[in-house]
Short mmCIF file of C-alpha atoms and ligand atoms in Angstrom, two decimals:
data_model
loop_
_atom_site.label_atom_id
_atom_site.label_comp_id
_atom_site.label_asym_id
_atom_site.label_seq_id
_atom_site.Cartn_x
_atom_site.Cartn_y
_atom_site.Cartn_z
CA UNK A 1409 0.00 0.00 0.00
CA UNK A 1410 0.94 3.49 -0.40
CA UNK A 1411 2.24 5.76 2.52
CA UNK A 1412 0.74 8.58 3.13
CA UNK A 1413 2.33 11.50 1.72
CA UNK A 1414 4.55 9.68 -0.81
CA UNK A 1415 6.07 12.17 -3.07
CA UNK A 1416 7.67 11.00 -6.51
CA UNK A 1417 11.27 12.20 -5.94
CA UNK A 1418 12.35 15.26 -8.30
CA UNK A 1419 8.90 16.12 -10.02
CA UNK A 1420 7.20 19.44 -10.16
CA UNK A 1421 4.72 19.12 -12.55
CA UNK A 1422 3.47 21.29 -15.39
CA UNK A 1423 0.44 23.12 -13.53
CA UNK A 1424 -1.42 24.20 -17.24
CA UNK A 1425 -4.27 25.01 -15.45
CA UNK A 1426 -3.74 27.52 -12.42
CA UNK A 1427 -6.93 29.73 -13.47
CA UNK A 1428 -9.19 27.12 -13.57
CA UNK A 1429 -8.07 24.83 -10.87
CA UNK A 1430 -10.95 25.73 -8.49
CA UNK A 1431 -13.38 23.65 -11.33
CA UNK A 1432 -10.70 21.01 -11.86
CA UNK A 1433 -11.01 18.36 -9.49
CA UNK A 1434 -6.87 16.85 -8.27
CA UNK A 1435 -5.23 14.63 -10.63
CA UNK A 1436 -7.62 15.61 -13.58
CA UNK A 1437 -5.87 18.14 -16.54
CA UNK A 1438 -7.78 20.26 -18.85
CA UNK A 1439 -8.33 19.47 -22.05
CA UNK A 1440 -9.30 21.73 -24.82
CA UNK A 1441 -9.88 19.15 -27.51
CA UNK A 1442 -12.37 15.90 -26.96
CA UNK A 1443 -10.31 13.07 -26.29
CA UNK A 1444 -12.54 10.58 -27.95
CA UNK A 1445 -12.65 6.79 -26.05
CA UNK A 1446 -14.57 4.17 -27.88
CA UNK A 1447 -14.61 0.60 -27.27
CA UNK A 1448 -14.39 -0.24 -30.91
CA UNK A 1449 -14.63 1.07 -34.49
CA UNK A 1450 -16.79 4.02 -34.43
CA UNK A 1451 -20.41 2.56 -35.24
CA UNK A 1452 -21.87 4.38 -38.45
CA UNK A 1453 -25.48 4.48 -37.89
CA UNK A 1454 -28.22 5.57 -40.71
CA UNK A 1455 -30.58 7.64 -39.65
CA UNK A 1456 -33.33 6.17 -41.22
CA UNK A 1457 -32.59 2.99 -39.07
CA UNK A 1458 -32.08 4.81 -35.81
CA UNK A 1459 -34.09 4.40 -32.80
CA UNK A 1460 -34.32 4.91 -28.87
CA UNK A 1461 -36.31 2.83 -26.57
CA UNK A 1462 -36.96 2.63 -23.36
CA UNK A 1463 -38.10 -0.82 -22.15
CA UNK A 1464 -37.91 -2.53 -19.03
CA UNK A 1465 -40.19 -2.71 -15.55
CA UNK A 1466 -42.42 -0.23 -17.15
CA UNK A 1467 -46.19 -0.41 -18.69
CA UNK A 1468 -45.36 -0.50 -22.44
CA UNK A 1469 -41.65 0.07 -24.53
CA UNK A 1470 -41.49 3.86 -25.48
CA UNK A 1471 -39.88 4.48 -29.09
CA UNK A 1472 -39.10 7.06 -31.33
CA UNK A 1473 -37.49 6.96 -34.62
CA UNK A 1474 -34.99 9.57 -35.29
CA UNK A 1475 -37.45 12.07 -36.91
CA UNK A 1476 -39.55 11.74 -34.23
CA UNK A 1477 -36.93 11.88 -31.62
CA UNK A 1478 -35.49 15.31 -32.98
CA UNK A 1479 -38.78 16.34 -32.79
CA UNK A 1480 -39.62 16.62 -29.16
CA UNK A 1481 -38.87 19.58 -26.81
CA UNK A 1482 -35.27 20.57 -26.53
CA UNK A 1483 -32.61 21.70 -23.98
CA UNK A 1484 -29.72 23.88 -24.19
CA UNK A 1485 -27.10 23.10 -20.99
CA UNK A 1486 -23.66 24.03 -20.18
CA UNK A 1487 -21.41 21.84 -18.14
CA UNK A 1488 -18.19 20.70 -16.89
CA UNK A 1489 -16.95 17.39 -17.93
CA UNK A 1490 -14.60 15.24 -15.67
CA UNK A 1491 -13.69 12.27 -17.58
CA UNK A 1492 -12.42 9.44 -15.13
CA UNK A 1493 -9.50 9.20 -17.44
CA UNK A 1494 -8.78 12.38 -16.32
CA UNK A 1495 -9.14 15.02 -19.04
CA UNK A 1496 -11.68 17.16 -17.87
CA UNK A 1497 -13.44 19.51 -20.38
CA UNK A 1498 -15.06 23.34 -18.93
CA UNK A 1499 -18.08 25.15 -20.49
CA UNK A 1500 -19.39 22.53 -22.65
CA UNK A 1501 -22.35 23.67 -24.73
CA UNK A 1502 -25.13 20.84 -25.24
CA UNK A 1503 -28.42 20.35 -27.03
CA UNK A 1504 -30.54 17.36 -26.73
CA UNK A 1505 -33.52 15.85 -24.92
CA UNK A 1506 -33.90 15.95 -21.53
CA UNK A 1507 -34.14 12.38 -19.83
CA UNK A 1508 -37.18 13.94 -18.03
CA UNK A 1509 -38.78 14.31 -20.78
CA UNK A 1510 -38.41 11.04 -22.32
CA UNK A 1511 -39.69 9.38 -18.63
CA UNK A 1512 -42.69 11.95 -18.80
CA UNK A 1513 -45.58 9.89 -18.88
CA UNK A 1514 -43.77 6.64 -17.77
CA UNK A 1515 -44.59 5.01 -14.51
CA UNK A 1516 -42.12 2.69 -12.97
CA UNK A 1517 -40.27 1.09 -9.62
CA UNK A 1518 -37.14 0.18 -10.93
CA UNK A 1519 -34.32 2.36 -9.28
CA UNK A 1520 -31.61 1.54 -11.99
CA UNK A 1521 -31.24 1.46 -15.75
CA UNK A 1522 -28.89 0.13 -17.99
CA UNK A 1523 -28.14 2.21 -21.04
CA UNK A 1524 -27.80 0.31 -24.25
CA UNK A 1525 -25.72 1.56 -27.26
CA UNK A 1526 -24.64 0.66 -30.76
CA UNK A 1527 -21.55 -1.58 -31.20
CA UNK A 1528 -22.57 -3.46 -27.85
CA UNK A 1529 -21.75 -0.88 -25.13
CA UNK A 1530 -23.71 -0.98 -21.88
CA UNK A 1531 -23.52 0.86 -18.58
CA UNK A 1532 -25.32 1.41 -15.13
CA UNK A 1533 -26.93 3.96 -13.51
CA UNK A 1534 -29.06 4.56 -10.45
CA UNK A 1535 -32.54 6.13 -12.21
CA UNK A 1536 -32.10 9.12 -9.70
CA UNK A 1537 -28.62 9.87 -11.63
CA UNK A 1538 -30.53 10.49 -14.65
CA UNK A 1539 -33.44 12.31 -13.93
CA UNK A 1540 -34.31 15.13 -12.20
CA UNK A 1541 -32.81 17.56 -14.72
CA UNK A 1542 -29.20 15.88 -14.44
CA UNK A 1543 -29.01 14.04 -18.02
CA UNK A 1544 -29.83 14.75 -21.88
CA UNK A 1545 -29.65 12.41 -24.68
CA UNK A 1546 -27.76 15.05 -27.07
CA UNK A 1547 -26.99 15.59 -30.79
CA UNK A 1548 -25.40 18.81 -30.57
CA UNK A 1549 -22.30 19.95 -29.36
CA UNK A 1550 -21.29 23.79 -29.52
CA UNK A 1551 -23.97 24.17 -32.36
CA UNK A 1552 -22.61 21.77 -34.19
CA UNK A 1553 -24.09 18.57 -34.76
CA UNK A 1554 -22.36 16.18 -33.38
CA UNK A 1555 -19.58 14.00 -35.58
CA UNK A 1556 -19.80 10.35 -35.64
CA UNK A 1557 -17.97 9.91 -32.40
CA UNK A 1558 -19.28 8.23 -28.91
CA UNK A 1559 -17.88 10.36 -26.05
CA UNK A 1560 -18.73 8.55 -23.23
CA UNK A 1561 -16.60 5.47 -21.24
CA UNK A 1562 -16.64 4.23 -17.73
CA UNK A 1563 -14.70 2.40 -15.81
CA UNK A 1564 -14.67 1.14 -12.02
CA UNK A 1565 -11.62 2.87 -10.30
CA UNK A 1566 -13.07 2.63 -6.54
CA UNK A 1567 -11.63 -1.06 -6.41
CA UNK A 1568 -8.26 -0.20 -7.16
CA UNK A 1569 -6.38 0.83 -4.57
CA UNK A 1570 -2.48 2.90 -4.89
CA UNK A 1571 0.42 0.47 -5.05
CA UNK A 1572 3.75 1.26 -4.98
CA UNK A 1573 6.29 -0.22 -7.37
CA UNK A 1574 10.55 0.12 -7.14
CA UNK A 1575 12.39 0.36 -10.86
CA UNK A 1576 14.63 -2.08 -10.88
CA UNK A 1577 15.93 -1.42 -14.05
CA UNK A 1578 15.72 1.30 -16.79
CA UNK A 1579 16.17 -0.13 -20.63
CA UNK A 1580 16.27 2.73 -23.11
CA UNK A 1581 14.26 1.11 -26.03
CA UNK A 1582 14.93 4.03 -28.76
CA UNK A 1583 16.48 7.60 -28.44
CA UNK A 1584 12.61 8.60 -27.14
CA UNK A 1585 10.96 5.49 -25.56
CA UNK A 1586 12.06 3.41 -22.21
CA UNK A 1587 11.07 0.57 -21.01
CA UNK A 1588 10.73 0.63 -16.52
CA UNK A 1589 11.08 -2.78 -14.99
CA UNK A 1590 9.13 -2.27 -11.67
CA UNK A 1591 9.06 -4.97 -8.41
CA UNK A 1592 5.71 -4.54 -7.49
CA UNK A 1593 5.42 -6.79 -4.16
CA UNK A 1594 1.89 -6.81 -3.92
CA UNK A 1595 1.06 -7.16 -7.79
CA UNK A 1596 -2.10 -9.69 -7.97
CA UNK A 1597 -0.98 -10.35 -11.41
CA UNK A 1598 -3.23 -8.95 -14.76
CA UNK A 1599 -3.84 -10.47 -18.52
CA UNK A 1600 -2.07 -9.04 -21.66
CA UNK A 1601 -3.57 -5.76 -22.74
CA UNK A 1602 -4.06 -4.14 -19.62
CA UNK A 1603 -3.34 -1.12 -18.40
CA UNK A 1604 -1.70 0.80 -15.32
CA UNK A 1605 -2.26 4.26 -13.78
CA UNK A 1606 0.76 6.04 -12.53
CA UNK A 1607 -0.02 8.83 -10.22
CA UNK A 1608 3.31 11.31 -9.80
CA UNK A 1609 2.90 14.03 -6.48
CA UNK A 1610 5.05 17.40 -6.36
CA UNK A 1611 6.36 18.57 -2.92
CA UNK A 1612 3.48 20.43 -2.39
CA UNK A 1613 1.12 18.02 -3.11
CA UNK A 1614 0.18 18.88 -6.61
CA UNK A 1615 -0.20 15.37 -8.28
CA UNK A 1616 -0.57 14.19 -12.44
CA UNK A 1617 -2.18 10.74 -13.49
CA UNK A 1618 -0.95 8.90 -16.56
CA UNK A 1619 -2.33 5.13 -17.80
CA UNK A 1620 0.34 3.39 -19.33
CA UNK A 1621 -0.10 -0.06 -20.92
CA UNK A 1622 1.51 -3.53 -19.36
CA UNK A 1623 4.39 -3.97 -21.73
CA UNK A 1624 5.41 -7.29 -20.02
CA UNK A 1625 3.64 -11.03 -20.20
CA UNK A 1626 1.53 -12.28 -16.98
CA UNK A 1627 4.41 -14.56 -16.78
CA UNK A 1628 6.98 -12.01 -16.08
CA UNK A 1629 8.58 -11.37 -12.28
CA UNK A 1630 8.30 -7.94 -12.85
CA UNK A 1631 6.26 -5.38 -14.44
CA UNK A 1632 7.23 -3.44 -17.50
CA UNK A 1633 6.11 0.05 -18.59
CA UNK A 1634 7.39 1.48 -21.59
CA UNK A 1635 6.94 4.94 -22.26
CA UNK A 1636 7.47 7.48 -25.44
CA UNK A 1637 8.87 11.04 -24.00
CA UNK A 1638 6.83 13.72 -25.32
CA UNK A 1639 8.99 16.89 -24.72
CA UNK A 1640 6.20 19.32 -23.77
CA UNK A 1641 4.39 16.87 -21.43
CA UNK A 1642 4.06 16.50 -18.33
CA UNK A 1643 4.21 12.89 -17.21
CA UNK A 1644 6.28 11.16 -19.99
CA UNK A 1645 9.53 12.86 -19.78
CA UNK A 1646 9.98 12.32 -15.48
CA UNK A 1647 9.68 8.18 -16.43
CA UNK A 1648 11.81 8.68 -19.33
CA UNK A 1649 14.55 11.23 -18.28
CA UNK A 1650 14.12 11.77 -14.34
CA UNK A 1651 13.32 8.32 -12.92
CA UNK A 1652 16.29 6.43 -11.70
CA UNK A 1653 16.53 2.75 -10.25
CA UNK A 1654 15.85 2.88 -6.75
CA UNK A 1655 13.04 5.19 -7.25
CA UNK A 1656 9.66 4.31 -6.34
CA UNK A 1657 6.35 5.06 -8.62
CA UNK A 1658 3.00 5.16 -7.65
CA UNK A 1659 0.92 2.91 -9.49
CA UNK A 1660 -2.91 1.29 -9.90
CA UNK A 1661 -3.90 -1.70 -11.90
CA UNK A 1662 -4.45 -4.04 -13.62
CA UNK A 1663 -7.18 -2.00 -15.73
CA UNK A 1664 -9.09 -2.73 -18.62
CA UNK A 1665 -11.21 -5.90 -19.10
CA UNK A 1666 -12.06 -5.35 -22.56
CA UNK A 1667 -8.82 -5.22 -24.52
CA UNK A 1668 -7.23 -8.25 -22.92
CA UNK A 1669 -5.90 -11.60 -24.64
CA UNK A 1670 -5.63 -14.76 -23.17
CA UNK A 1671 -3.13 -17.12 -25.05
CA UNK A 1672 -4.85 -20.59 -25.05
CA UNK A 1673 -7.54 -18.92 -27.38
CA UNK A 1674 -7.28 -20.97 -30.71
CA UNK A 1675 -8.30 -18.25 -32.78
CA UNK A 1676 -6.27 -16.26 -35.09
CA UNK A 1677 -4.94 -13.46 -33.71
CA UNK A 1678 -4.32 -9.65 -35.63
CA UNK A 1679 -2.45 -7.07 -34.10
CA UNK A 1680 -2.31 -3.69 -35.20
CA UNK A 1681 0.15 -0.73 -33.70
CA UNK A 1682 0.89 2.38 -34.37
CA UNK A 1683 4.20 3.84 -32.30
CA UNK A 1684 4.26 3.55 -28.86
CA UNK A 1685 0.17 1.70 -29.12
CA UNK A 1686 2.69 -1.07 -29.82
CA UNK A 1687 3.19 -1.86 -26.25
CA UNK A 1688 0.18 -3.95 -24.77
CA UNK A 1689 0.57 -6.15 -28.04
CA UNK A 1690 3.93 -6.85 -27.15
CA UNK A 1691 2.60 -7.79 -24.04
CA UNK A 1692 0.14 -10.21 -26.47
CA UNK A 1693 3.58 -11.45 -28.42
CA UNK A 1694 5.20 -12.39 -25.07
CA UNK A 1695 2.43 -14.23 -23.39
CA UNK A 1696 1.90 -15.89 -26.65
CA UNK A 1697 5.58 -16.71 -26.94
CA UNK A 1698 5.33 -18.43 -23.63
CA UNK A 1699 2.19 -20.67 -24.40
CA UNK A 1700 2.53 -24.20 -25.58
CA UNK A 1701 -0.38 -23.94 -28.10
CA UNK A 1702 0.23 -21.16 -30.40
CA UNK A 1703 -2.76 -19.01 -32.49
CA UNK A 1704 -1.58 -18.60 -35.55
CA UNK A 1705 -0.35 -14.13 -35.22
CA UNK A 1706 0.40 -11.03 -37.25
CA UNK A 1707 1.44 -8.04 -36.24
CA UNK A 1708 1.03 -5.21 -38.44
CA UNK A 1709 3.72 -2.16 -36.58
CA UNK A 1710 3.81 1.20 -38.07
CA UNK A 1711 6.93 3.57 -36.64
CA UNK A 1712 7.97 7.13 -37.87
CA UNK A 1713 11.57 5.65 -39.01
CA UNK A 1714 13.55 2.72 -37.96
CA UNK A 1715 15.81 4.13 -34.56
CA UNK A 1716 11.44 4.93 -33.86
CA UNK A 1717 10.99 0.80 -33.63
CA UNK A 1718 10.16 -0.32 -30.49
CA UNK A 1719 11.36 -3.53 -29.17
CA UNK A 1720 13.18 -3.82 -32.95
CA UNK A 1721 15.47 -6.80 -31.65
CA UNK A 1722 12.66 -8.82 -29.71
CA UNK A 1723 10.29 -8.56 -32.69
CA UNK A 1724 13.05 -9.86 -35.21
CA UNK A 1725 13.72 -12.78 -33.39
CA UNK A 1726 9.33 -13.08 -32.32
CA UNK A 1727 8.84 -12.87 -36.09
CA UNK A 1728 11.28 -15.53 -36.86
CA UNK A 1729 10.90 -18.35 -34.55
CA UNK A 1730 8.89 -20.23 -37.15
CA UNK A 1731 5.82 -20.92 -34.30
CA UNK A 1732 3.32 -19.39 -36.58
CA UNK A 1733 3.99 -15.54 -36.18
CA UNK A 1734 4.36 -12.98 -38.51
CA UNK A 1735 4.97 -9.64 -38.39
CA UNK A 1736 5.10 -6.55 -41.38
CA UNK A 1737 6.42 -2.91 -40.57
CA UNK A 1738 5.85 0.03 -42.27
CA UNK A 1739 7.89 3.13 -41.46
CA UNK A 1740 6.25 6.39 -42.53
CA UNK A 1741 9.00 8.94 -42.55
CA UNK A 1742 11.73 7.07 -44.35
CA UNK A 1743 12.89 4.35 -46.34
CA UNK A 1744 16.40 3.19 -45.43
CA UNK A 1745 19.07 1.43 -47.63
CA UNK A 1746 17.83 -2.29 -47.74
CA UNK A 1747 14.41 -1.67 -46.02
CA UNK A 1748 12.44 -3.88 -47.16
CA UNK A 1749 8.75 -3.54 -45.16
CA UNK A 1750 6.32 -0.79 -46.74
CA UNK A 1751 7.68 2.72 -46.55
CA UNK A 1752 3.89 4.66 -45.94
CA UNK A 1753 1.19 5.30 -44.11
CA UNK A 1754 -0.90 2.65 -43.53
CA UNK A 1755 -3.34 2.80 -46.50
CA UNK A 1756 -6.28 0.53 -47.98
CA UNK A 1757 -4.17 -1.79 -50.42
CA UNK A 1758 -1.81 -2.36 -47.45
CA UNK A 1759 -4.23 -3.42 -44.86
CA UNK A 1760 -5.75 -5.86 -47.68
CA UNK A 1761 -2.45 -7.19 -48.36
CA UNK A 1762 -1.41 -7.32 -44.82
CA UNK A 1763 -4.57 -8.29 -42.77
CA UNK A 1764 -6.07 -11.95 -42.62
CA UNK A 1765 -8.62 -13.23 -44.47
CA UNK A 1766 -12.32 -12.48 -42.60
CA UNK A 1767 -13.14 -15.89 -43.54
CA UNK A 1768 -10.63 -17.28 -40.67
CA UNK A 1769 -12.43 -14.61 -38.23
CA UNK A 1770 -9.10 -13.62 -36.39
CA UNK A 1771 -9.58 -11.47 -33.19
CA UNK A 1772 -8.43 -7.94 -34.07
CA UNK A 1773 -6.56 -5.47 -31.89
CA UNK A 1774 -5.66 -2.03 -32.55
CA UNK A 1775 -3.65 0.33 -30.62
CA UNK A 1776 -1.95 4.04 -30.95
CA UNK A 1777 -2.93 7.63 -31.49
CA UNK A 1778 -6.54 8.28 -31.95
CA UNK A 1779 -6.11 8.87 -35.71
CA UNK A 1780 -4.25 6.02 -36.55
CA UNK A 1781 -6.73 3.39 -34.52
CA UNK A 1782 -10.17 5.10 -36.36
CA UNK A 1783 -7.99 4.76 -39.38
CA UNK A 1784 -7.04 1.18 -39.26
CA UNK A 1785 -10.31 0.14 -37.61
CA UNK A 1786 -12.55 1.73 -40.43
CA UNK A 1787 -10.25 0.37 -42.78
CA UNK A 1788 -10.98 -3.01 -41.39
CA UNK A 1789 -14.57 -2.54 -41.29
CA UNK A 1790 -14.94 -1.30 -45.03
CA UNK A 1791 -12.88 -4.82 -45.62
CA UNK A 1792 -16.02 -6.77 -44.04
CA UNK A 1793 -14.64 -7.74 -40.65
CA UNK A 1794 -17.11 -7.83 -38.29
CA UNK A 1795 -17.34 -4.60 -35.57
CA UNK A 1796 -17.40 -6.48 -32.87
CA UNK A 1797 -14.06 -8.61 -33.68
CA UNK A 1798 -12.03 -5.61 -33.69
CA UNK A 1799 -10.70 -4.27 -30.31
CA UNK A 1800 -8.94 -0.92 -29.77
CA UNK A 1801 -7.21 1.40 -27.38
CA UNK A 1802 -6.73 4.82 -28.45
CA UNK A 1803 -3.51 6.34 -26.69
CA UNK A 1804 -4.94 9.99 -27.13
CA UNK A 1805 -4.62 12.82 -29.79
CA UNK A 1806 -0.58 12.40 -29.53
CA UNK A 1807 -0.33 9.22 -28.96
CA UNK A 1808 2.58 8.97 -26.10
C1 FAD B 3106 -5.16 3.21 -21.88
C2 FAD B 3106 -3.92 4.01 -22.23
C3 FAD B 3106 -2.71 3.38 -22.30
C4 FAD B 3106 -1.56 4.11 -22.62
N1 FAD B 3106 -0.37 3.45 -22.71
C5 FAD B 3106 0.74 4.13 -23.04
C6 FAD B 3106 1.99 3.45 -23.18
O1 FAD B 3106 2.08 2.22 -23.01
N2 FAD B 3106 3.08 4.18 -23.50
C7 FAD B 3106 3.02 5.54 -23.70
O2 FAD B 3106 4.06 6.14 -23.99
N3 FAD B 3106 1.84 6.20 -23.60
C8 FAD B 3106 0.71 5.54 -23.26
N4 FAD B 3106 -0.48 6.22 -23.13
C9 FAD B 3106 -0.48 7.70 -23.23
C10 FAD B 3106 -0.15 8.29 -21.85
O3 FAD B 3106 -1.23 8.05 -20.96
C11 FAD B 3106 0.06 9.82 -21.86
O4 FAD B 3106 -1.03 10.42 -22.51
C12 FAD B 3106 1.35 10.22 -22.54
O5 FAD B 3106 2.48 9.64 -21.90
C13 FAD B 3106 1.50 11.76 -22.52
O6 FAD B 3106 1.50 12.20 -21.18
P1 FAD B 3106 2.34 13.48 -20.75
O7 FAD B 3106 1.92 13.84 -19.36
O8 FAD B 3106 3.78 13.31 -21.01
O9 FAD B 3106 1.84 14.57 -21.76
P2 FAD B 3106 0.69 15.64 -21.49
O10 FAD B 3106 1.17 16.64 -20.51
O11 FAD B 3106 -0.57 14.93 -21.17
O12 FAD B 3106 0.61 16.28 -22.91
C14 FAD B 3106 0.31 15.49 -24.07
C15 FAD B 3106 0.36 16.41 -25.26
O13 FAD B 3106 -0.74 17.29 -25.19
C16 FAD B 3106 -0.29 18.61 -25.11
N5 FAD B 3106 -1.09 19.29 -24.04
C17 FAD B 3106 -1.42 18.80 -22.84
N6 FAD B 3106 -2.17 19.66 -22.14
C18 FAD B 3106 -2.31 20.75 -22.92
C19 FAD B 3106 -2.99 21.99 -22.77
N7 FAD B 3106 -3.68 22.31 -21.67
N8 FAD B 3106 -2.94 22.86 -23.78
C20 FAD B 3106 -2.26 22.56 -24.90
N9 FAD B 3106 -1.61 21.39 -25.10
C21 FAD B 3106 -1.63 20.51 -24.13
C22 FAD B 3106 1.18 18.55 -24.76
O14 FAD B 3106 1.87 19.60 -25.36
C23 FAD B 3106 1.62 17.22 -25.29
O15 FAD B 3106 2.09 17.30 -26.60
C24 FAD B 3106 -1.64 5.51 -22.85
C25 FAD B 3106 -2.88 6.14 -22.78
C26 FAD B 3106 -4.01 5.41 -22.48
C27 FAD B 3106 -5.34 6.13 -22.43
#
């Protein structure tokens, strides 16, 4: 457990948001873009199809059709946003439909709902969280209707308590990225794909919060983090530049139930990175390298140039142990003497030549900067793979 008071030895901390930190609860950073988090490829819904219902312990299922739905009474409101993974967004303008006024009319006992959406999602809520002029079903966002992007995500923090975890060693991966090897005494172990958060605390108190993806197998004695140093951040260049061995980190986990792999699982298996989104499929690679039945694997790894390549050894050998793995790089920003994986973005006739054929229904994960996973995931889609096979984890606008 975590003493109180720990402080994460040399780090001060950016402090972007001094005017506004009266609205900003700790630990959460202002954001002035929308970080967006979906579970999978962005659902594309026709209109003409669309429809909410409520159904459940009440007399009859209320519907509307979309025409009918943008028809009813409207509400203009203005909130903060606190995302629990920590952006937090001020003055957001909304319009939509008040939740009281879809329940106008309905009678009913239940005290909780769960809210359906498209692509599969589902979540929670006590009914008194949603009515009582506290929610709207919107479809405009600063005036704008709003683009084809879910903005919502949850996840159950409460659980997790603070952990503390001493680097035992420091491996600089490329000139940007490092991988920390942390002994983690009471680690209860996690599955490949999951997640961390790191929590780092000034002197006085002021404290940032980071997730960073498991880089190492459930196998592994200790547990691996490897981060990309972004210059002007905040968090990423203390654990690639400041931390030492010996130091202690704060840390949380394992998070993240969704993208998650379990080697044993006979089906084929599609992996998808983009920089440093390369990480919890390494973690994938490891624990797969480990099993004694082997899916057959592909990784499909796109770096800015070659010193960018993550783990370049470890995949070389991965990719050539003959066990069924196979793995194609692409470097968008150059194309060295004797390169001889694509030299591009990832693009439509690479993905077909590159990805596995739908018919052996391979499970699909994709991970990176926000761009590159709504990129490769619609890509995917537009091939015929099934939504709901493909898996991602956007890193945020940048990426780490
Ligand atoms: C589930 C998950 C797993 C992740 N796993 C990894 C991983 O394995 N490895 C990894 O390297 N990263 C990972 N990330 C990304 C990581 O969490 C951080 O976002 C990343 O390290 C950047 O943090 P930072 O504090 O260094 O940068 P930040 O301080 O957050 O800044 C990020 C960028 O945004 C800009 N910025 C921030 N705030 C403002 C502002 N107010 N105004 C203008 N610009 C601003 C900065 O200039 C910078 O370029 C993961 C993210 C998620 C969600």
């Amino acid at each position: 457990m975590t003493p109180v008071g720990f402080i994460s030895r040399g780090f001060r901390g950016k402090r972007r948001d001094v005017a506004s930190s009266s609205r900003v609860p700790p630990g959460q950073y202002v954001v002035t873009d929308f970080p967006v988090l979906s579970a999978g490829p962005t659902p594309r819904v026709n209109l003409d199809q669309w429809t909410f219902t409520i159904q459940g312990e009440i007399d009859e299922p209320k519907r509307w059709t979309w025409k009918e739905f943008a028809a009813l009474p409207s509400e203009t409101v203005t909130k903060d946003i606190h995302c629990v993974t920590k952006w937090s967004k001020l003055d957001t303008v909304w319009k939509g439909v008040s939740v009281d006024t879809l329940m106008d009319g309905i009678e009913t006992a239940a005290e909780f709902t769960t809210i359906f959406s498209d692509g599969g999602y589902t979540t929670n809520v006590p009914l008194d969280d949603i009515t009582g002029n506290k929610a709207w079903v919107v479809y405009e966002f600063d005036g704008q209707p709003l683009q084809p992007e879910p903005l919502a995500r949850a996840a159950v923090l409460g659980r997790l308590a603070w952990t503390l975890g001493e680097v035992v060693e420091l491996v600089q991966e490329t000139p940007r990225v490092a991988s920390l090897y942390l002994n983690v005494p009471d680690w209860a172990g996690h599955l490949a794909g999951q997640h961390v958060d790191v929590r780092l605390t000034a002197e006085d108190g002021y404290v940032a919060e980071r997730s960073y993806s498991i880089a190492s197998p459930p196998e592994d004695r200790w547990l691996a983090l490897t981060v990309e140093r972004l210059d002007d951040g905040e968090v990423s260049p203390y654990l690639v530049g400041e931390l030492k061995v010996g130091d202690r980190l704060e840390l949380r986990g394992p998070i993240g139930g969704y993208f998650v792999w379990r080697a044993g699982d006979e089906t084929p298996l599609f992996l998808v990175g983009g920089g440093s989104g390369v990480v919890p499929l390494m973690a994938m690679l490891r624990h797969r390298a480990k099993a004694t039945h082997k899916a057959p694997a592909r990784l499909l790894y796109s770096s800015r140039t070659l010193a960018d390549v993550i783990y370049r050894e470890e995949l070389e050998r991965l990719g050539s142990a003959g066990d069924g793995l196979s793995i194609v790089q692409t470097l968008t920003r150059e194309k060295p003497m004797g390169w001889t994986g694509y030299a591009r973005r990832l693009d439509e006739s690479m993905m077909k030549e590159v990805a596995l054929p739908t018919e052996q229904m391979p499970a699909v994960f994709i991970c990176g900067p926000t761009s590159f996973v709504e990129a490769a995931a619609s890509l995917l889609v537009a091939m015929g793979y099934a939504p709901q096979s493909i898996k991602t984890e956007r890193f945020g606008a940048t990426g780490g």
